[in-house]
């Protein structure tokens, strides 16, 4: 549709304001505004700075002014804007008030008198007097979060104000859909829809705003939900690639194996300094909070020495900083007062941070959608190029970055993973629904099935949760009391006394996490660990804390008991729980890339491989040489490059025992599931504990002892894990782990089995963890099929791990689509195993340790190749 045609759809003064302010519509606006004016449900996917939000609000503001002109604009809430971040909500309030004020001023000058369209903010930060004011004089547009919406739905007086809602806008829907917060919001939308339809007889219009995401049809189903067993109609506006992107991969111009850590660091920071100096404002993304602090500190020191940039113009931004500090950085950035901001994931979402002309990514962002989202922060407006540079730090990282950059430019986006049927979230909403009214069981079941996340929920699953909430499991001795009453004879349920307070004080899905104290057997305090790190520990694991190594013995609540393990190598790197996992789809593309380069090199076409890397993948000479040399060395030593269709398993002996490396390029979440299953079977076979080292490119199983490992033993282990027994094998392996204990606490808290707040008291995470562990021990033995036990397993296997992709891999192996090649016993691990082995040998917080191990192994390999005469003849 042409601009003039769209302008004719708007009130004349709204059209004049838009034309004078923006001149023309962006592509997403051109498609969205007519559809929204027609009352359609719409999903808009486009990069930051393409006018998504205005495309939604302009049509709504115009309709509200139409009501005002007819004197039909009442004291009602007409539109709800929902975002995952309170900071985004604050931004939106400012960004909405500005056009409303400007339109009002324009109308006044033209002699048009219009009532003000009121905008209100309702989050956990909103003071109670402001909330009271909203009851007396409700805003026409309310801005909120998923959690505040859920509470508002069961607040008796405010619930009434929501019954007139016509539009719901969900911003950053890609961020919400992939977590339990999305399932929580999805159920809130269906409850709101039910309320609106009961009151007005009409249905809400749903508008979703998303950055680059795939598949859009699934996200549209998530937005629209279901009606009568079929997805509601949602129009998709795919403007994901309306902005031009300039993406390149850079790698330090030194030997990535033999260059010292100091040389590589100097090269990296020298490159960053050049890029920053030639840009007005640079946003640098790291993958962990600790790396954000480290990079920020080093840049300040570097620019201080050069006297090139004022230290006050360099800031760090991550989720562990206080809200005040984060807001201060965002405001400075918006006002153009900063030259460099270093962030982890906290600035990925669409908070208005002003103009940025360059985004740098230190190491792989682990998914194409995250890469596009991060780089999309540069060139904030639609006609500006988003310029981004990925800085690779080692050979595996270089390959990964190269593939992701190419996929981004070719619009090959990885798929979002939406949690299906989280029972703890459903339990929470059933309690909320019971507060609203008395429910017929079948009607409540059908309402919940309208949510995309629950559209294939079975009646049995629903009834099991209902029985749990009604106290049918007899857990009152454990202080788990019924939250609803359930009259099975009449097929109805309703509110139990005290449940309103429980719901209002404990609703939400984001778990409370706390530091875990570390003590020795004799009670000596050692330090603190992040709870996310503790949950991956197994008894006997060795980790570094405060520069010393400790062995994990057991946990009790929020306390970990350890003993000294000086001189022993760590089994878990300290930052492991913080690291972003490589997505399954991106990992498959990395595997295909490796195999394609290997085919060229195997055919003696090394020069062709280098040219391909330079022309098709836009790499420089040095980066192309590093990749071809890496692939050649792998082929020269072992004859196989593992990838999408070649599964290489190699094994070797060291001074502590045997190690088996599975080269599985399927991403860490999938590999976590596969490694635990294979480790469980190998442990049963050998009757020994197995240590597991997991990476995005594979995993290593290790055990101490002299028992000889053979090809046949490995084949038997592979054969023993099938698609039909994978879940059972993993559940058995997880049953008594730290991860099960910690995740169960989160599930128990969400499902109101354990309460954080009630009647003026608040429980600490430690008290909740102790209660959860006691409950879990009882339930695993007596009621193993309790819905919240089943949900804990589901969350670990489907949300934290990726059992569905693991099942695909197993099927591919069984069907022969993946060729399994076993090599061993080897004198040394192959080049592509070095990073996996190094991770198992050292706490790679100390990157120098990792580099030394990789360099040592590389030298051993090259010496063998030299002895065989291959290096002199063929090394590229």
Coordinates of C-alpha atoms in Angstrom, one line a residue, residues 288-728:
X288 CA 29.7 -13.7 30.1
X289 CA 29.4 -11.0 32.9
X290 CA 33.0 -11.7 34.1
X291 CA 34.3 -11.1 30.5
X292 CA 32.4 -7.9 30.4
X293 CA 34.1 -6.6 33.5
X294 CA 37.5 -7.9 32.3
X295 CA 37.2 -6.3 28.8
X296 CA 36.0 -3.0 30.2
X297 CA 38.9 -2.8 32.7
X298 CA 41.5 -3.6 29.9
X299 CA 40.1 -1.0 27.5
X300 CA 40.2 1.7 30.2
X301 CA 43.8 0.8 30.9
X302 CA 44.6 0.7 27.2
X303 CA 43.0 4.1 26.3
X304 CA 44.4 5.6 29.5
X305 CA 47.9 4.8 28.3
X306 CA 47.2 6.2 24.8
X307 CA 45.3 9.2 26.2
X308 CA 42.9 8.8 23.3
X309 CA 39.6 8.4 25.0
X310 CA 38.4 9.8 28.4
X311 CA 37.9 6.9 30.9
X312 CA 34.5 8.3 31.7
X313 CA 33.5 7.5 28.2
X314 CA 34.0 3.7 28.7
X315 CA 31.4 1.8 30.7
X316 CA 30.3 -1.8 31.5
X317 CA 26.6 -3.0 31.5
X318 CA 25.4 -6.4 32.7
X319 CA 22.7 -7.9 34.8
X320 CA 24.7 -8.2 38.0
X321 CA 25.1 -4.4 38.3
X322 CA 22.6 -2.5 40.3
X323 CA 19.6 -1.1 38.5
X324 CA 20.8 2.5 39.2
X325 CA 24.1 1.8 37.6
X326 CA 22.5 0.2 34.6
X327 CA 20.1 3.1 34.1
X328 CA 22.9 5.6 34.4
X329 CA 24.9 3.8 31.6
X330 CA 21.8 3.6 29.4
X331 CA 21.1 7.4 29.9
X332 CA 24.7 8.4 29.1
X333 CA 24.6 6.2 26.0
X334 CA 21.3 7.7 24.9
X335 CA 22.7 11.2 25.4
X336 CA 25.8 10.5 23.3
X337 CA 28.2 10.8 26.3
X338 CA 29.9 7.4 25.8
X339 CA 32.4 6.1 23.2
X340 CA 32.4 2.5 24.3
X341 CA 30.0 0.3 26.2
X342 CA 30.8 -3.3 27.0
X343 CA 27.8 -5.6 27.7
X344 CA 27.0 -9.3 28.1
X345 CA 23.4 -10.0 27.1
X346 CA 21.7 -7.1 28.9
X347 CA 21.7 -4.6 26.0
X348 CA 20.4 -7.1 23.4
X349 CA 16.8 -6.1 23.9
X350 CA 15.3 -3.0 22.3
X351 CA 15.9 -0.5 25.1
X352 CA 16.4 2.9 23.4
X353 CA 20.1 3.5 23.7
X354 CA 20.5 6.1 21.0
X355 CA 22.9 6.0 18.0
X356 CA 25.5 3.3 17.7
X357 CA 27.6 3.0 14.6
X358 CA 29.6 -0.1 15.3
X359 CA 28.9 -3.4 17.2
X360 CA 31.8 -5.7 18.1
X361 CA 31.2 -9.3 19.2
X362 CA 34.1 -10.9 21.2
X363 CA 33.7 -14.6 20.3
X364 CA 30.8 -16.4 18.8
X365 CA 27.3 -15.2 19.8
X366 CA 26.2 -18.9 19.5
X367 CA 23.2 -18.3 17.3
X368 CA 22.4 -16.5 14.1
X369 CA 19.3 -14.7 15.6
X370 CA 21.4 -13.4 18.5
X371 CA 24.1 -12.3 16.1
X372 CA 21.6 -10.3 14.0
X373 CA 19.9 -8.9 17.1
X374 CA 23.2 -7.7 18.6
X375 CA 24.5 -6.2 15.3
X376 CA 21.1 -4.7 14.7
X377 CA 21.8 -2.3 17.6
X378 CA 24.1 -0.4 15.2
X379 CA 22.7 2.0 12.7
X380 CA 19.5 2.6 14.7
X381 CA 17.4 3.8 11.8
X382 CA 16.0 1.8 8.9
X383 CA 18.1 3.4 6.2
X384 CA 21.4 3.0 8.1
X385 CA 23.6 0.0 7.7
X386 CA 24.1 -2.2 10.8
X387 CA 27.8 -2.6 11.0
X388 CA 29.2 -5.5 13.1
X389 CA 32.5 -7.3 13.5
X390 CA 33.0 -10.7 15.1
X391 CA 36.4 -11.1 16.7
X392 CA 37.4 -14.8 16.9
X393 CA 39.9 -15.9 19.5
X394 CA 40.8 -19.5 18.5
X395 CA 40.4 -21.9 15.6
X396 CA 37.1 -23.4 16.7
X397 CA 35.7 -20.0 17.4
X398 CA 37.0 -18.8 14.0
X399 CA 35.1 -21.5 12.2
X400 CA 31.9 -20.9 14.3
X401 CA 32.0 -17.1 13.7
X402 CA 32.6 -17.6 10.0
X403 CA 29.6 -19.9 9.6
X404 CA 27.3 -17.7 11.7
X405 CA 28.3 -14.6 9.8
X406 CA 27.6 -16.3 6.5
X407 CA 24.2 -17.6 7.7
X408 CA 23.3 -14.1 9.0
X409 CA 24.0 -12.6 5.6
X410 CA 22.1 -15.4 3.8
X411 CA 19.1 -15.1 6.2
X412 CA 19.4 -18.7 7.6
X413 CA 18.1 -18.2 11.1
X414 CA 18.0 -20.9 13.8
X415 CA 14.7 -21.9 15.3
X416 CA 13.3 -20.7 18.6
X417 CA 12.5 -23.3 21.2
X418 CA 9.2 -22.8 23.0
X419 CA 8.7 -24.7 26.3
X420 CA 5.6 -27.0 25.9
X421 CA 3.2 -27.9 28.8
X422 CA 5.2 -26.6 31.8
X423 CA 3.0 -27.9 34.6
X424 CA 4.3 -25.6 37.3
X425 CA 3.2 -22.6 35.4
X426 CA -0.2 -24.1 34.7
X427 CA -0.6 -24.9 38.4
X428 CA 0.0 -21.3 39.2
X429 CA -2.6 -20.1 36.8
X430 CA -5.2 -22.6 38.0
X431 CA -4.9 -21.1 41.4
X432 CA -5.3 -17.6 39.8
X433 CA -8.3 -18.8 37.9
X434 CA -9.9 -20.2 41.1
X435 CA -9.6 -16.7 42.7
X436 CA -11.5 -15.2 39.8
X437 CA -14.5 -17.5 39.9
X438 CA -15.8 -21.0 40.5
X439 CA -14.9 -23.1 37.4
X440 CA -16.4 -26.1 35.6
X441 CA -13.5 -28.4 35.1
X442 CA -14.1 -28.9 31.4
X443 CA -14.4 -25.2 30.8
X444 CA -11.2 -24.4 32.6
X445 CA -9.4 -27.3 30.7
X446 CA -10.6 -25.8 27.4
X447 CA -9.4 -22.3 28.4
X448 CA -5.9 -23.6 29.2
X449 CA -5.7 -25.5 25.9
X450 CA -6.3 -22.2 24.0
X451 CA -2.7 -21.3 25.0
X452 CA -0.2 -22.4 22.3
X453 CA 2.0 -23.9 25.0
X454 CA -0.8 -26.1 26.2
X455 CA -2.8 -26.8 23.0
X456 CA -2.0 -30.5 23.2
X457 CA -2.4 -30.8 26.9
X458 CA -4.2 -34.1 27.8
X459 CA -7.1 -34.3 30.2
X460 CA -5.1 -36.7 32.4
X461 CA -2.2 -34.2 32.7
X462 CA -4.7 -31.4 33.6
X463 CA -6.5 -33.6 36.2
X464 CA -3.2 -34.7 37.8
X465 CA -2.3 -31.0 38.4
X466 CA -5.8 -30.4 39.7
X467 CA -5.5 -33.3 42.1
X468 CA -2.2 -32.0 43.3
X469 CA -3.6 -28.5 44.0
X470 CA -6.6 -29.9 45.8
X471 CA -4.3 -31.9 48.1
X472 CA -5.1 -35.4 47.0
X473 CA -1.5 -36.5 47.4
X474 CA -1.7 -36.2 51.2
X475 CA 1.3 -33.9 51.7
X476 CA -0.1 -31.9 54.6
X477 CA 2.3 -33.5 57.0
X478 CA 5.1 -31.9 54.9
X479 CA 3.3 -28.6 55.2
X480 CA 2.1 -28.7 51.5
X481 CA -1.6 -27.6 51.9
X482 CA -4.4 -27.5 49.2
X483 CA -4.6 -24.3 47.2
X484 CA -8.0 -24.9 45.7
X485 CA -11.2 -26.9 46.6
X486 CA -12.3 -29.5 44.1
X487 CA -15.8 -31.0 44.1
X488 CA -15.3 -34.1 41.9
X489 CA -18.9 -35.1 42.0
X490 CA -20.1 -31.8 40.5
X491 CA -16.9 -31.4 38.3
X492 CA -16.1 -27.9 39.7
X493 CA -13.3 -26.2 41.6
X494 CA -12.8 -22.9 43.2
X495 CA -10.8 -20.7 45.6
X496 CA -9.5 -22.0 48.9
X497 CA -9.2 -19.5 51.8
X498 CA -5.7 -17.8 51.8
X499 CA -5.0 -18.6 48.1
X500 CA -5.4 -15.0 47.0
X501 CA -2.5 -13.9 49.2
X502 CA -0.5 -16.9 48.1
X503 CA -1.0 -16.0 44.4
X504 CA -0.4 -12.3 44.7
X505 CA 2.8 -12.7 46.7
X506 CA 4.3 -15.7 44.9
X507 CA 3.3 -15.5 41.2
X508 CA 5.9 -15.4 38.5
X509 CA 8.4 -17.8 36.8
X510 CA 11.8 -16.2 37.4
X511 CA 13.5 -18.3 40.1
X512 CA 15.2 -16.6 43.1
X513 CA 18.9 -17.4 42.9
X514 CA 21.4 -16.8 45.5
X515 CA 25.1 -17.3 46.2
X516 CA 26.0 -20.6 47.7
X517 CA 28.5 -20.7 50.5
X518 CA 31.4 -23.0 50.2
X519 CA 32.9 -24.6 53.4
X520 CA 35.4 -27.3 54.1
X521 CA 34.5 -30.5 56.2
X522 CA 35.7 -28.7 59.3
X523 CA 33.5 -25.7 58.7
X524 CA 36.1 -23.3 57.3
X525 CA 34.5 -20.7 54.9
X526 CA 36.1 -20.7 51.5
X527 CA 34.0 -18.4 49.4
X528 CA 30.8 -18.3 47.3
X529 CA 29.6 -19.9 44.1
X530 CA 26.7 -19.0 41.7
X531 CA 23.8 -21.4 42.2
X532 CA 23.8 -22.0 38.4
X533 CA 27.3 -23.3 38.7
X534 CA 26.5 -25.5 41.7
X535 CA 23.6 -27.3 39.9
X536 CA 26.0 -28.7 37.3
X537 CA 28.3 -30.2 40.0
X538 CA 28.5 -34.0 40.6
X539 CA 30.0 -35.6 43.7
X540 CA 33.8 -35.8 43.2
X541 CA 33.9 -32.8 40.8
X542 CA 37.0 -30.6 41.2
X543 CA 36.7 -26.8 40.6
X544 CA 38.7 -23.7 41.2
X545 CA 37.7 -21.1 43.8
X546 CA 40.0 -18.2 44.9
X547 CA 42.9 -19.7 43.0
X548 CA 42.7 -23.1 44.8
X549 CA 41.2 -26.4 43.8
X550 CA 38.5 -28.1 45.8
X551 CA 36.6 -31.4 45.5
X552 CA 32.8 -31.3 45.8
X553 CA 31.5 -33.7 48.5
X554 CA 27.9 -32.7 49.1
X555 CA 25.4 -29.8 49.5
X556 CA 22.9 -28.9 52.1
X557 CA 20.5 -26.0 51.3
X558 CA 22.6 -23.1 50.1
X559 CA 25.9 -24.6 51.4
X560 CA 28.4 -26.7 49.7
X561 CA 30.9 -29.0 51.5
X562 CA 34.3 -29.5 49.9
X563 CA 37.8 -30.8 50.6
X564 CA 41.1 -29.5 49.3
X565 CA 42.2 -31.0 45.9
X566 CA 45.5 -29.2 45.5
X567 CA 47.5 -30.5 42.5
X568 CA 44.5 -32.2 40.9
X569 CA 43.1 -30.8 37.6
X570 CA 39.7 -29.2 37.7
X571 CA 36.8 -31.0 36.0
X572 CA 34.4 -28.1 35.7
X573 CA 35.4 -24.6 34.4
X574 CA 34.3 -21.8 36.7
X575 CA 32.3 -19.9 34.0
X576 CA 30.6 -23.0 32.5
X577 CA 27.1 -22.1 33.8
X578 CA 27.3 -18.6 32.4
X579 CA 28.3 -19.6 28.8
X580 CA 25.7 -19.3 26.0
X581 CA 25.1 -22.7 24.3
X582 CA 25.5 -23.0 20.5
X583 CA 22.0 -23.6 19.0
X584 CA 21.4 -27.0 17.4
X585 CA 20.6 -25.5 14.0
X586 CA 23.8 -23.4 13.9
X587 CA 25.9 -26.4 15.1
X588 CA 24.6 -28.5 12.2
X589 CA 25.8 -25.7 9.8
X590 CA 29.2 -25.7 11.5
X591 CA 29.4 -29.4 10.9
X592 CA 28.5 -29.0 7.2
X593 CA 31.0 -26.3 6.8
X594 CA 33.8 -28.4 8.2
X595 CA 33.0 -31.3 5.9
X596 CA 32.8 -29.1 2.8
X597 CA 36.2 -27.6 3.4
X598 CA 37.5 -31.1 4.2
X599 CA 36.3 -32.4 0.8
X600 CA 38.2 -29.7 -1.1
X601 CA 41.4 -30.4 0.9
X602 CA 41.1 -34.2 0.5
X603 CA 40.8 -33.6 -3.2
X604 CA 44.0 -31.7 -3.2
X605 CA 42.2 -28.4 -3.8
X606 CA 43.7 -26.4 -1.0
X607 CA 44.0 -23.1 -3.0
X608 CA 40.3 -23.5 -4.0
X609 CA 39.3 -23.9 -0.3
X610 CA 41.2 -20.7 0.6
X611 CA 39.6 -18.8 -2.3
X612 CA 36.2 -20.0 -1.2
X613 CA 36.8 -18.7 2.4
X614 CA 38.0 -15.4 1.1
X615 CA 35.3 -14.8 -1.6
X616 CA 32.3 -16.5 -0.2
X617 CA 32.9 -16.0 3.6
X618 CA 34.7 -12.7 3.3
X619 CA 37.7 -13.8 5.4
X620 CA 41.2 -12.3 5.1
X621 CA 44.3 -14.3 4.0
X622 CA 45.4 -15.0 7.6
X623 CA 41.9 -16.3 8.7
X624 CA 41.6 -18.5 5.6
X625 CA 45.0 -20.0 6.2
X626 CA 44.2 -20.8 9.8
X627 CA 41.0 -22.7 8.8
X628 CA 42.6 -24.6 6.0
X629 CA 45.6 -25.6 8.1
X630 CA 43.3 -26.7 10.9
X631 CA 41.3 -29.0 8.6
X632 CA 44.4 -30.3 6.8
X633 CA 46.1 -31.2 10.1
X634 CA 43.0 -33.2 11.2
X635 CA 42.9 -35.1 7.9
X636 CA 46.6 -35.7 8.0
X637 CA 46.6 -37.1 11.5
X638 CA 43.4 -39.2 11.6
X639 CA 41.9 -39.1 8.1
X640 CA 38.4 -37.9 9.3
X641 CA 37.0 -34.4 9.8
X642 CA 33.9 -34.8 12.1
X643 CA 30.8 -32.8 11.1
X644 CA 27.2 -33.1 10.2
X645 CA 27.4 -36.6 8.8
X646 CA 30.7 -38.0 10.2
X647 CA 30.6 -38.8 13.9
X648 CA 34.2 -39.4 15.0
X649 CA 34.8 -41.2 18.3
X650 CA 38.4 -41.4 19.4
X651 CA 40.0 -42.7 22.5
X652 CA 43.4 -42.5 24.2
X653 CA 45.0 -43.2 27.5
X654 CA 46.8 -40.7 29.7
X655 CA 48.4 -40.9 33.2
X656 CA 45.0 -41.0 35.0
X657 CA 43.1 -43.4 32.8
X658 CA 41.1 -43.6 29.6
X659 CA 39.4 -40.8 27.7
X660 CA 36.8 -41.1 24.9
X661 CA 36.1 -38.0 22.8
X662 CA 32.8 -37.9 20.9
X663 CA 33.0 -35.3 18.1
X664 CA 29.3 -34.4 18.1
X665 CA 28.6 -31.0 16.5
X666 CA 25.2 -30.5 17.9
X667 CA 25.5 -27.8 20.5
X668 CA 26.0 -28.0 24.2
X669 CA 22.3 -28.5 25.1
X670 CA 22.0 -31.6 22.9
X671 CA 25.5 -32.9 23.8
X672 CA 24.6 -32.5 27.5
X673 CA 21.8 -35.0 27.0
X674 CA 23.8 -37.4 24.8
X675 CA 26.9 -37.3 27.1
X676 CA 25.0 -38.2 30.2
X677 CA 23.2 -41.1 28.5
X678 CA 26.4 -42.6 27.1
X679 CA 28.3 -41.9 30.4
X680 CA 25.5 -43.7 32.3
X681 CA 25.7 -46.8 30.1
X682 CA 29.6 -46.8 30.1
X683 CA 29.5 -46.5 33.9
X684 CA 27.2 -49.5 34.2
X685 CA 29.4 -51.5 31.9
X686 CA 32.7 -50.7 33.7
X687 CA 31.1 -50.3 37.2
X688 CA 33.1 -47.1 37.5
X689 CA 32.3 -43.4 37.9
X690 CA 32.6 -41.5 34.6
X691 CA 33.7 -37.9 34.4
X692 CA 31.9 -35.9 31.6
X693 CA 33.4 -32.9 29.8
X694 CA 30.8 -31.1 27.5
X695 CA 31.3 -28.5 24.8
X696 CA 29.3 -27.3 21.8
X697 CA 31.5 -29.4 19.5
X698 CA 31.4 -32.7 21.4
X699 CA 32.1 -34.3 24.8
X700 CA 34.7 -36.4 26.5
X701 CA 34.0 -39.3 28.9
X702 CA 36.9 -40.2 31.2
X703 CA 37.6 -42.8 33.9
X704 CA 40.5 -43.8 36.0
X705 CA 41.9 -47.3 35.9
X706 CA 43.8 -49.8 33.8
X707 CA 40.8 -51.6 32.1
X708 CA 41.5 -51.5 28.4
X709 CA 39.0 -49.7 26.3
X710 CA 38.1 -51.3 22.9
X711 CA 36.2 -50.4 19.8
X712 CA 33.6 -53.1 20.6
X713 CA 33.0 -51.6 24.1
X714 CA 32.3 -48.2 22.5
X715 CA 30.0 -49.7 19.8
X716 CA 28.0 -51.5 22.6
X717 CA 27.6 -48.2 24.5
X718 CA 26.4 -46.4 21.3
X719 CA 24.0 -49.3 20.6
X720 CA 22.6 -49.4 24.1
X721 CA 21.2 -45.9 23.9
X722 CA 18.1 -45.6 21.7
X723 CA 15.3 -43.1 21.0
X724 CA 12.9 -45.3 23.1
X725 CA 15.1 -45.5 26.2
X726 CA 16.9 -42.1 26.1
X727 CA 14.5 -40.3 28.4
X728 CA 14.4 -43.1 30.9

